[in-house]
Short mmCIF file of C-alpha atoms in Angstrom, two decimals:
data_model
loop_
_atom_site.label_atom_id
_atom_site.label_comp_id
_atom_site.label_asym_id
_atom_site.label_seq_id
_atom_site.Cartn_x
_atom_site.Cartn_y
_atom_site.Cartn_z
CA MET A 1 -5.13 -3.15 -28.81
CA THR A 2 -2.94 -3.65 -32.08
CA SER A 3 -0.69 -6.27 -32.35
CA ALA A 4 1.65 -4.88 -32.69
CA ARG A 5 1.89 -3.55 -28.04
CA LEU A 6 -0.41 -6.62 -28.40
CA ALA A 7 3.50 -8.69 -29.77
CA HIS A 8 5.33 -6.66 -27.10
CA THR A 9 3.06 -7.02 -24.12
CA GLU A 10 3.41 -10.86 -24.52
CA GLN A 11 7.39 -10.19 -24.81
CA ALA A 12 7.24 -8.23 -21.71
CA LYS A 13 5.34 -10.32 -19.85
CA HIS A 14 7.44 -12.99 -20.10
CA GLY A 15 10.56 -11.25 -19.50
CA GLN A 16 11.40 -10.85 -23.34
CA GLY A 17 11.78 -7.64 -25.82
CA ARG A 18 13.53 -4.64 -25.06
CA ARG A 19 15.69 -4.91 -21.95
CA PRO A 20 16.15 -3.31 -19.23
CA LEU A 21 18.94 -1.63 -17.58
CA PRO A 22 21.68 -1.90 -17.86
CA PHE A 23 21.99 -3.21 -20.90
CA TYR A 24 24.55 -5.35 -22.51
CA PRO A 25 24.96 -4.66 -26.12
CA LYS A 26 26.16 -6.58 -28.63
CA SER A 27 28.78 -6.57 -30.75
CA LYS A 28 28.99 -6.78 -34.46
CA LYS A 29 31.70 -8.11 -34.82
CA THR A 30 31.02 -10.74 -31.79
CA GLY A 31 28.12 -11.42 -31.82
CA ARG A 32 28.72 -11.55 -28.05
CA GLU A 33 27.13 -9.03 -25.04
CA MET A 34 29.77 -6.08 -24.22
CA THR A 35 29.70 -5.72 -20.64
CA LEU A 36 29.16 -1.99 -19.79
CA ARG A 37 31.89 0.36 -18.07
CA PRO A 38 32.12 0.55 -14.61
CA GLN A 39 31.37 4.39 -14.54
CA PHE A 40 27.96 3.67 -16.67
CA VAL A 41 26.87 1.35 -13.69
CA LYS A 42 26.92 3.68 -10.91
CA ILE A 43 25.41 5.82 -12.73
CA ILE A 44 22.41 3.42 -13.44
CA LEU A 45 22.20 1.61 -10.36
CA SER A 46 21.52 5.88 -8.83
CA PHE A 47 18.95 5.58 -11.65
CA SER A 48 17.09 2.68 -10.63
CA GLN A 49 16.82 4.39 -6.93
CA HIS A 50 15.05 6.85 -7.51
CA CYS A 51 11.08 8.04 -9.32
CA SER A 52 9.12 11.02 -9.64
CA ARG A 53 5.69 11.41 -10.68
CA ARG A 54 3.45 13.32 -11.02
CA ARG A 55 -0.48 14.09 -11.15
CA ILE A 56 -3.34 16.61 -11.08
CA MET A 57 -5.84 15.23 -8.97
CA TRP A 58 -9.91 15.52 -10.83
CA PRO A 59 -13.15 15.27 -9.46
CA ASP A 60 -13.91 11.53 -9.15
CA ASP A 61 -9.68 11.75 -7.12
CA ALA A 62 -11.89 13.15 -5.00
CA ASN A 63 -14.92 12.66 -2.55
CA VAL A 64 -18.50 14.90 -2.27
CA ALA A 65 -16.09 17.51 -0.32
CA GLY A 66 -13.72 17.81 -2.72
CA ASN A 67 -11.52 15.74 0.00
CA VAL A 68 -9.04 13.15 -2.34
CA HIS A 69 -9.45 10.33 -1.64
CA GLY A 70 -6.98 8.62 1.55
CA GLY A 71 -7.29 5.80 -1.33
CA ASN A 72 -6.44 7.29 -4.31
CA ILE A 73 -2.49 8.61 -2.43
CA LEU A 74 -1.54 4.88 -1.37
CA LYS A 75 -2.45 3.94 -4.88
CA MET A 76 -0.35 6.43 -6.74
CA ILE A 77 2.27 5.30 -3.59
CA GLU A 78 2.22 1.85 -4.00
CA GLU A 79 2.71 2.56 -8.05
CA ALA A 80 5.70 4.71 -6.89
CA GLY A 81 7.20 2.20 -5.11
CA CYS A 82 6.21 -1.16 -7.85
CA ILE A 83 8.81 1.07 -10.45
CA VAL A 84 11.29 1.94 -8.45
CA GLY A 85 11.94 -1.98 -6.87
CA THR A 86 11.17 -3.50 -10.61
CA ARG A 87 13.97 -1.09 -12.09
CA HIS A 88 16.54 -1.84 -9.39
CA CYS A 89 15.58 -5.45 -9.20
CA ASN A 90 16.39 -5.81 -12.75
CA THR A 91 19.77 -4.38 -13.15
CA GLN A 92 21.41 -7.90 -13.00
CA ASN A 93 21.54 -10.31 -14.90
CA GLY A 94 19.33 -12.92 -14.54
CA ASP A 95 15.71 -13.66 -14.73
CA ARG A 96 13.07 -10.34 -15.51
CA CYS A 97 11.15 -9.48 -11.94
CA LEU A 98 8.57 -7.60 -10.96
CA ALA A 99 8.96 -6.49 -7.43
CA ALA A 100 5.24 -7.38 -5.59
CA LEU A 101 3.69 -5.41 -2.59
CA VAL A 102 4.11 -7.78 1.35
CA ARG A 103 3.93 -4.60 3.43
CA VAL A 104 3.20 -1.47 3.42
CA GLU A 105 3.96 0.94 6.97
CA LYS A 106 2.11 2.59 9.26
CA THR A 107 1.09 5.52 6.97
CA GLU A 108 -0.25 9.58 7.99
CA PHE A 109 -2.14 11.64 6.03
CA LEU A 110 -0.42 14.72 7.30
CA SER A 111 -2.34 16.77 5.22
CA PRO A 112 -4.85 16.53 2.51
CA VAL A 113 -4.50 17.05 -0.62
CA PHE A 114 -7.97 19.67 -2.84
CA ILE A 115 -9.09 18.84 -5.92
CA GLY A 116 -7.23 20.33 -9.44
CA GLU A 117 -3.59 20.34 -6.23
CA VAL A 118 -1.00 18.52 -8.08
CA THR A 119 0.65 16.09 -6.55
CA HIS A 120 4.64 14.72 -6.76
CA VAL A 121 4.83 11.55 -5.35
CA THR A 122 9.35 10.83 -4.76
CA ALA A 123 9.80 7.71 -4.42
CA GLU A 124 13.54 6.46 -2.71
CA ILE A 125 14.46 2.75 -2.21
CA THR A 126 16.27 3.32 1.65
CA HIS A 127 17.15 -0.46 2.30
CA THR A 128 17.75 -4.09 0.34
CA SER A 129 18.66 -7.28 1.52
CA LYS A 130 19.34 -10.32 -0.24
CA HIS A 131 15.73 -10.65 -1.01
CA SER A 132 12.67 -7.53 0.15
CA LEU A 133 13.72 -4.06 -0.10
CA GLU A 134 12.54 -1.43 1.63
CA VAL A 135 11.36 2.04 -0.95
CA GLN A 136 10.21 5.15 1.25
CA VAL A 137 7.70 6.72 -0.42
CA LYS A 138 7.22 10.80 0.12
CA VAL A 139 4.04 12.84 -1.97
CA MET A 140 3.99 16.49 -2.42
CA ALA A 141 1.02 18.80 -2.72
CA GLU A 142 1.50 21.97 -5.04
CA ASN A 143 -1.39 24.39 -5.46
CA ILE A 144 -0.93 25.16 -8.74
CA LEU A 145 -2.83 29.06 -8.88
CA THR A 146 0.24 29.95 -5.00
CA GLY A 147 2.92 28.22 -5.55
CA ALA A 148 2.12 26.44 -2.44
CA LYS A 149 3.19 23.25 -1.47
CA LYS A 150 2.73 20.97 1.38
CA LEU A 151 3.70 17.98 2.80
CA ALA A 152 0.57 15.34 2.89
CA ASN A 153 2.19 12.11 3.43
CA LYS A 154 4.60 9.12 3.48
CA ALA A 155 4.95 5.27 3.63
CA ALA A 156 7.69 2.72 4.17
CA LEU A 157 6.89 0.01 2.17
CA TRP A 158 8.55 -3.20 1.55
CA TYR A 159 8.72 -5.78 -1.67
CA VAL A 160 10.10 -8.40 -3.08
CA PRO A 161 10.69 -9.44 -6.05
CA CYS A 162 9.11 -12.08 -8.33
CA SER A 163 10.16 -13.99 -12.02
CA LEU A 164 8.69 -12.88 -14.51
CA GLN A 165 8.53 -16.55 -15.26
CA ASN A 166 7.51 -18.32 -12.49
CA VAL A 167 5.77 -15.99 -9.69
CA ASP A 168 6.58 -17.92 -6.96
CA LYS A 169 10.53 -18.06 -7.35
CA ILE A 170 12.16 -14.46 -5.44
CA MET A 171 14.40 -12.94 -6.78
CA GLU A 172 17.42 -12.45 -5.97
CA VAL A 173 18.04 -8.08 -5.42
CA PRO A 174 20.88 -6.11 -6.15
CA PRO A 175 22.50 -4.13 -3.24
CA ILE A 176 22.65 -0.74 -3.02
CA LYS A 177 25.25 1.67 -1.53
CA TYR A 178 24.55 3.50 2.35
CA ALA A 179 25.80 6.77 2.82
CA SER A 180 27.02 5.89 6.43
CA ALA A 181 27.17 1.92 8.80
CA GLU A 182 24.95 3.53 10.82
CA GLN A 183 22.00 4.36 7.65
CA GLU A 184 22.67 0.89 7.25
CA GLU A 185 22.61 -0.48 10.82
CA GLU A 186 19.47 1.68 10.93
CA GLY A 187 17.78 0.61 7.93
CA ARG A 188 18.65 -3.39 9.30
CA LYS A 189 16.84 -2.80 12.24
CA ARG A 190 13.97 -1.95 10.45
CA TYR A 191 13.69 -5.29 8.48
CA GLU A 192 14.49 -6.92 11.64
CA ALA A 193 11.10 -5.35 13.10
CA GLN A 194 8.99 -5.55 9.91
CA LYS A 195 9.78 -9.47 9.60
CA MET A 196 9.08 -9.80 12.77
CA GLU A 197 5.39 -8.79 12.66
CA ARG A 198 4.52 -9.20 9.62
CA LEU A 199 5.30 -13.44 11.05
CA GLU A 200 2.90 -12.46 13.40
CA THR A 201 -0.06 -11.06 12.03
CA LYS A 202 0.50 -14.17 10.19
CA ALA A 203 0.29 -16.78 12.64
CA ARG A 204 -2.49 -14.66 14.02
CA PRO A 205 -6.25 -16.85 13.86
CA GLU A 206 -8.30 -15.46 10.62
CA GLU A 207 -11.47 -14.38 12.31
CA MET A 208 -14.28 -14.53 9.83
CA MET A 209 -16.01 -10.97 9.63
CA PRO A 210 -19.83 -11.45 10.23
CA SER A 211 -22.14 -12.11 6.85
CA PRO A 212 -24.31 -8.50 5.86
CA PRO A 213 -27.54 -7.66 7.17
CA ASN A 214 -30.40 -9.23 5.02
CA PRO A 215 -31.99 -6.04 3.77
CA GLU A 216 -35.37 -8.12 5.00
CA ASP A 217 -33.87 -7.48 9.25
CA PRO A 218 -34.93 -5.61 10.58
CA PRO A 219 -32.25 -1.75 11.28
CA LYS A 220 -29.66 -2.24 13.62
CA GLU A 221 -29.44 0.30 16.13
CA LYS A 222 -27.39 3.34 15.36
CA HIS A 223 -24.07 3.95 16.13
CA THR A 224 -23.62 0.34 16.90
CA VAL A 225 -20.79 -2.00 15.49
CA GLY A 226 -23.38 -3.63 13.00
CA PHE A 227 -25.09 -0.42 12.11
CA SER A 228 -22.55 0.86 9.58
CA GLN A 229 -20.07 -2.71 9.18
CA SER A 230 -20.16 -3.06 5.10
CA SER A 231 -18.83 -4.68 2.53
CA LEU A 232 -17.53 -4.47 -1.61
CA ILE A 233 -17.43 -7.63 -3.70
CA HIS A 234 -15.28 -7.48 -7.13
CA LEU A 235 -14.08 -9.22 -9.89
CA VAL A 236 -11.21 -8.84 -10.05
CA GLY A 237 -10.33 -7.88 -13.63
CA PRO A 238 -7.18 -7.44 -16.32
CA SER A 239 -6.21 -3.66 -15.40
CA ASP A 240 -6.74 -4.76 -12.01
CA CYS A 241 -3.67 -7.64 -12.35
CA THR A 242 0.73 -7.14 -12.59
CA LEU A 243 2.31 -8.82 -15.43
CA HIS A 244 1.79 -11.66 -13.64
CA ASP A 245 -1.68 -12.02 -13.83
CA TYR A 246 -2.09 -10.73 -9.59
CA VAL A 247 -3.67 -7.54 -8.57
CA HIS A 248 -2.05 -4.57 -6.97
CA GLY A 249 -1.13 -3.59 -4.08
CA GLY A 250 -2.36 -0.44 -4.37
CA VAL A 251 -6.31 -1.75 -6.56
CA THR A 252 -6.82 -3.44 -2.88
CA MET A 253 -5.53 -0.43 -0.95
CA LYS A 254 -7.67 2.10 -3.03
CA LEU A 255 -10.48 -0.78 -2.27
CA MET A 256 -9.97 -1.51 2.17
CA ASP A 257 -9.82 2.37 2.00
CA GLU A 258 -13.36 2.56 0.11
CA VAL A 259 -14.93 0.68 2.12
CA ALA A 260 -13.80 1.85 5.69
CA GLY A 261 -14.84 5.37 4.23
CA ILE A 262 -18.05 3.85 3.67
CA VAL A 263 -18.34 2.55 7.47
CA ALA A 264 -16.97 5.71 8.76
CA ALA A 265 -19.50 8.14 7.24
CA ARG A 266 -22.50 5.77 8.26
CA HIS A 267 -21.14 5.98 12.10
CA CYS A 268 -20.99 9.68 11.94
CA ASN A 269 -22.78 11.41 8.59
CA THR A 270 -20.08 13.53 7.89
CA ASN A 271 -17.50 14.82 6.07
CA ILE A 272 -15.08 11.80 6.41
CA VAL A 273 -10.90 11.72 5.74
CA THR A 274 -8.30 9.14 5.88
CA ALA A 275 -6.13 10.08 9.16
CA SER A 276 -3.83 7.31 8.84
CA VAL A 277 -3.09 2.96 8.24
CA ASP A 278 -1.71 1.12 10.97
CA ALA A 279 0.76 -1.81 8.66
CA ILE A 280 -0.88 -3.35 5.88
CA ASN A 281 0.10 -7.05 5.42
CA PHE A 282 -0.51 -8.83 2.36
CA HIS A 283 -0.71 -12.52 3.30
CA ARG A 284 -1.64 -13.99 0.20
CA LYS A 285 -1.54 -13.18 -3.29
CA ILE A 286 -5.22 -12.72 -5.38
CA LYS A 287 -4.72 -14.12 -9.05
CA LYS A 288 -7.63 -12.52 -12.07
CA GLY A 289 -10.01 -13.64 -12.06
CA CYS A 290 -11.37 -14.54 -7.94
CA VAL A 291 -13.41 -12.52 -6.40
CA VAL A 292 -13.02 -10.29 -3.12
CA THR A 293 -14.82 -9.19 -1.28
CA VAL A 294 -13.43 -5.93 1.66
CA THR A 295 -15.62 -6.35 4.95
CA GLY A 296 -14.37 -2.91 7.25
CA ARG A 297 -15.70 -2.46 11.20
CA LEU A 298 -15.57 -0.42 13.73
CA THR A 299 -13.69 -1.20 16.26
CA PHE A 300 -12.51 1.68 17.97
CA VAL A 301 -13.39 5.26 18.66
CA SER A 302 -12.43 8.52 20.44
CA ASN A 303 -13.31 11.87 21.16
CA LYS A 304 -13.04 12.79 16.99
CA SER A 305 -10.88 9.51 15.56
CA MET A 306 -12.26 6.28 13.78
CA GLU A 307 -10.71 2.60 14.21
CA ILE A 308 -11.50 -0.04 11.32
CA GLU A 309 -11.13 -2.63 10.81
CA VAL A 310 -10.76 -4.48 6.87
CA LEU A 311 -9.70 -7.45 5.43
CA VAL A 312 -9.97 -8.72 2.63
CA ASP A 313 -10.52 -12.31 1.23
CA ALA A 314 -10.68 -14.00 -2.12
CA SER A 315 -12.44 -17.05 -3.81
CA SER A 316 -11.54 -18.25 -6.91
CA VAL A 317 -14.32 -18.51 -9.06
CA VAL A 318 -12.97 -21.48 -11.53
CA GLU A 319 -11.23 -22.69 -9.04
CA ALA A 320 -14.29 -22.90 -5.78
CA GLU A 321 -13.46 -25.84 -3.71
CA LYS A 322 -10.76 -24.05 -2.75
CA GLY A 323 -13.00 -22.13 -0.72
CA LYS A 324 -12.38 -18.76 -0.09
CA TYR A 325 -8.89 -17.58 1.84
CA ARG A 326 -7.44 -13.92 3.65
CA ALA A 327 -5.32 -12.28 1.26
CA VAL A 328 -4.78 -8.91 3.76
CA SER A 329 -5.03 -6.82 6.89
CA ALA A 330 -5.67 -3.86 7.85
CA PHE A 331 -7.12 -0.63 10.59
CA PHE A 332 -7.80 2.18 8.77
CA THR A 333 -8.00 5.83 11.76
CA PHE A 334 -11.13 7.85 10.48
CA ILE A 335 -11.76 11.63 10.99
CA SER A 336 -14.95 13.26 10.72
CA LEU A 337 -14.49 17.14 9.22
CA ASP A 338 -17.26 20.09 9.37
CA LYS A 339 -17.49 23.25 5.98
CA ASP A 340 -14.34 24.34 6.56
CA ASN A 341 -12.00 21.07 7.09
CA LYS A 342 -11.96 21.12 11.06
CA PRO A 343 -12.39 18.17 13.23
CA LEU A 344 -15.38 17.71 13.95
CA PRO A 345 -16.07 15.16 17.86
CA VAL A 346 -17.18 11.85 16.89
CA PRO A 347 -19.95 9.91 18.07
CA ALA A 348 -19.72 6.71 20.64
CA LEU A 349 -19.60 3.60 19.80
CA LYS A 350 -22.39 1.26 21.65
CA VAL A 351 -20.44 -1.23 21.55
CA GLU A 352 -21.90 -5.32 22.41
CA GLY A 353 -20.82 -8.44 23.20
CA GLU A 354 -18.03 -9.90 24.83
CA ASP A 355 -16.16 -9.91 22.08
CA GLU A 356 -16.98 -6.36 20.48
CA GLN A 357 -15.61 -5.39 23.74
CA ARG A 358 -11.81 -7.00 22.84
CA ARG A 359 -11.59 -5.29 20.41
CA PHE A 360 -12.92 -2.20 21.88
CA ASP A 361 -10.60 -2.71 24.36
CA GLU A 362 -6.89 -3.47 21.80
CA GLY A 363 -8.13 -0.61 19.64
CA LYS A 364 -7.68 1.71 22.38
CA VAL A 365 -4.02 0.46 23.04
CA ARG A 366 -3.22 0.50 19.69
CA TYR A 367 -4.57 4.49 19.99
CA LEU A 368 -2.96 4.95 22.74
CA GLN A 369 0.14 3.87 21.52
CA ASN A 370 0.14 5.73 18.89
CA LYS A 371 -1.00 9.06 20.62
CA GLU A 372 2.68 8.46 22.59
CA LYS A 373 4.47 8.53 18.63
CA ARG A 374 3.06 11.01 18.10
CA LEU A 375 4.04 13.23 20.75
CA SER A 376 7.45 11.12 21.56
CA ASP A 377 8.01 12.73 16.93
CA LYS A 378 6.90 16.11 18.02
CA MET A 379 8.95 16.73 20.92
CA ARG A 380 11.83 14.98 18.36
CA GLY A 381 11.18 17.47 15.87
CA GLN A 382 11.17 20.95 18.46
#
């Protein structure tokens, strides 16, 4: 990195250097900042509420069957949400800030994306509270040979703006203008619902995952929870982090999807893809230099889908006395596909013990609730 680029990076990190929109140029005569006219501020605020990105999918984005990993889609979604959230929160005076991801609502993977297709990711701010904002993201996949387009994914994410000078300082969010009072009220209800769910999830006792099996132990019986349970250990480096030196939410979600995919593949021994992700809650930040352990295990299996619980635990290498803590948790749903990308039956899960049975029963409730909601949404769409 050149010295000029390094200096620019350090300036951005500390809120210095080029000022974000809306900028206030100084008068040559008085040296004072000049206020932008209202019509220009309106244009800037409108610009700050939207973001659009495009990228072609390469072989290293996909699995061996050519299906783009769900984790890569989630990472692109989070990047777009972070850009539009950060841009919007810096349209006011005060500390420069960065939008930090705190929650992703249930996300459906509507159509598979393949190598060679171009993804069009659009993000829009749809609700703001005093200290948080909701970003809704849509992913379209385009076959550039035929021009055919399909809706691949929709997601809703919640961010809070953290000051670049003090990561624990939550900044206020500039309000957006709603199309109608009904739209504002619907957004407020979504805000209250996600706030309540985050508090409930945070209050649940942390259940520690059992240690990974020792290679010297006898192999577990096939199609049991222990047979497919998998873990990934990752040392957080600079390329994983924001300007705050904390891990990007998209990086964490990508790791979680990878582990969930390994669990699903071990259980089915077929090509598998991400079908949906239940709400992902980011409980605590993960700092650069931490070691993260991402563990996944099967909790429920239906005829054609698998629910996988994924937990992310973090610990500091240099501050080992602080111990390990739960950073993120979520449930991923995967399906098994044949060579023509048609769903295949999933082997039944062999449940062992009271804890596994309890988790299986809880997973079945979530499965039936999600199935009922999909049917209800389909009926409304007709």
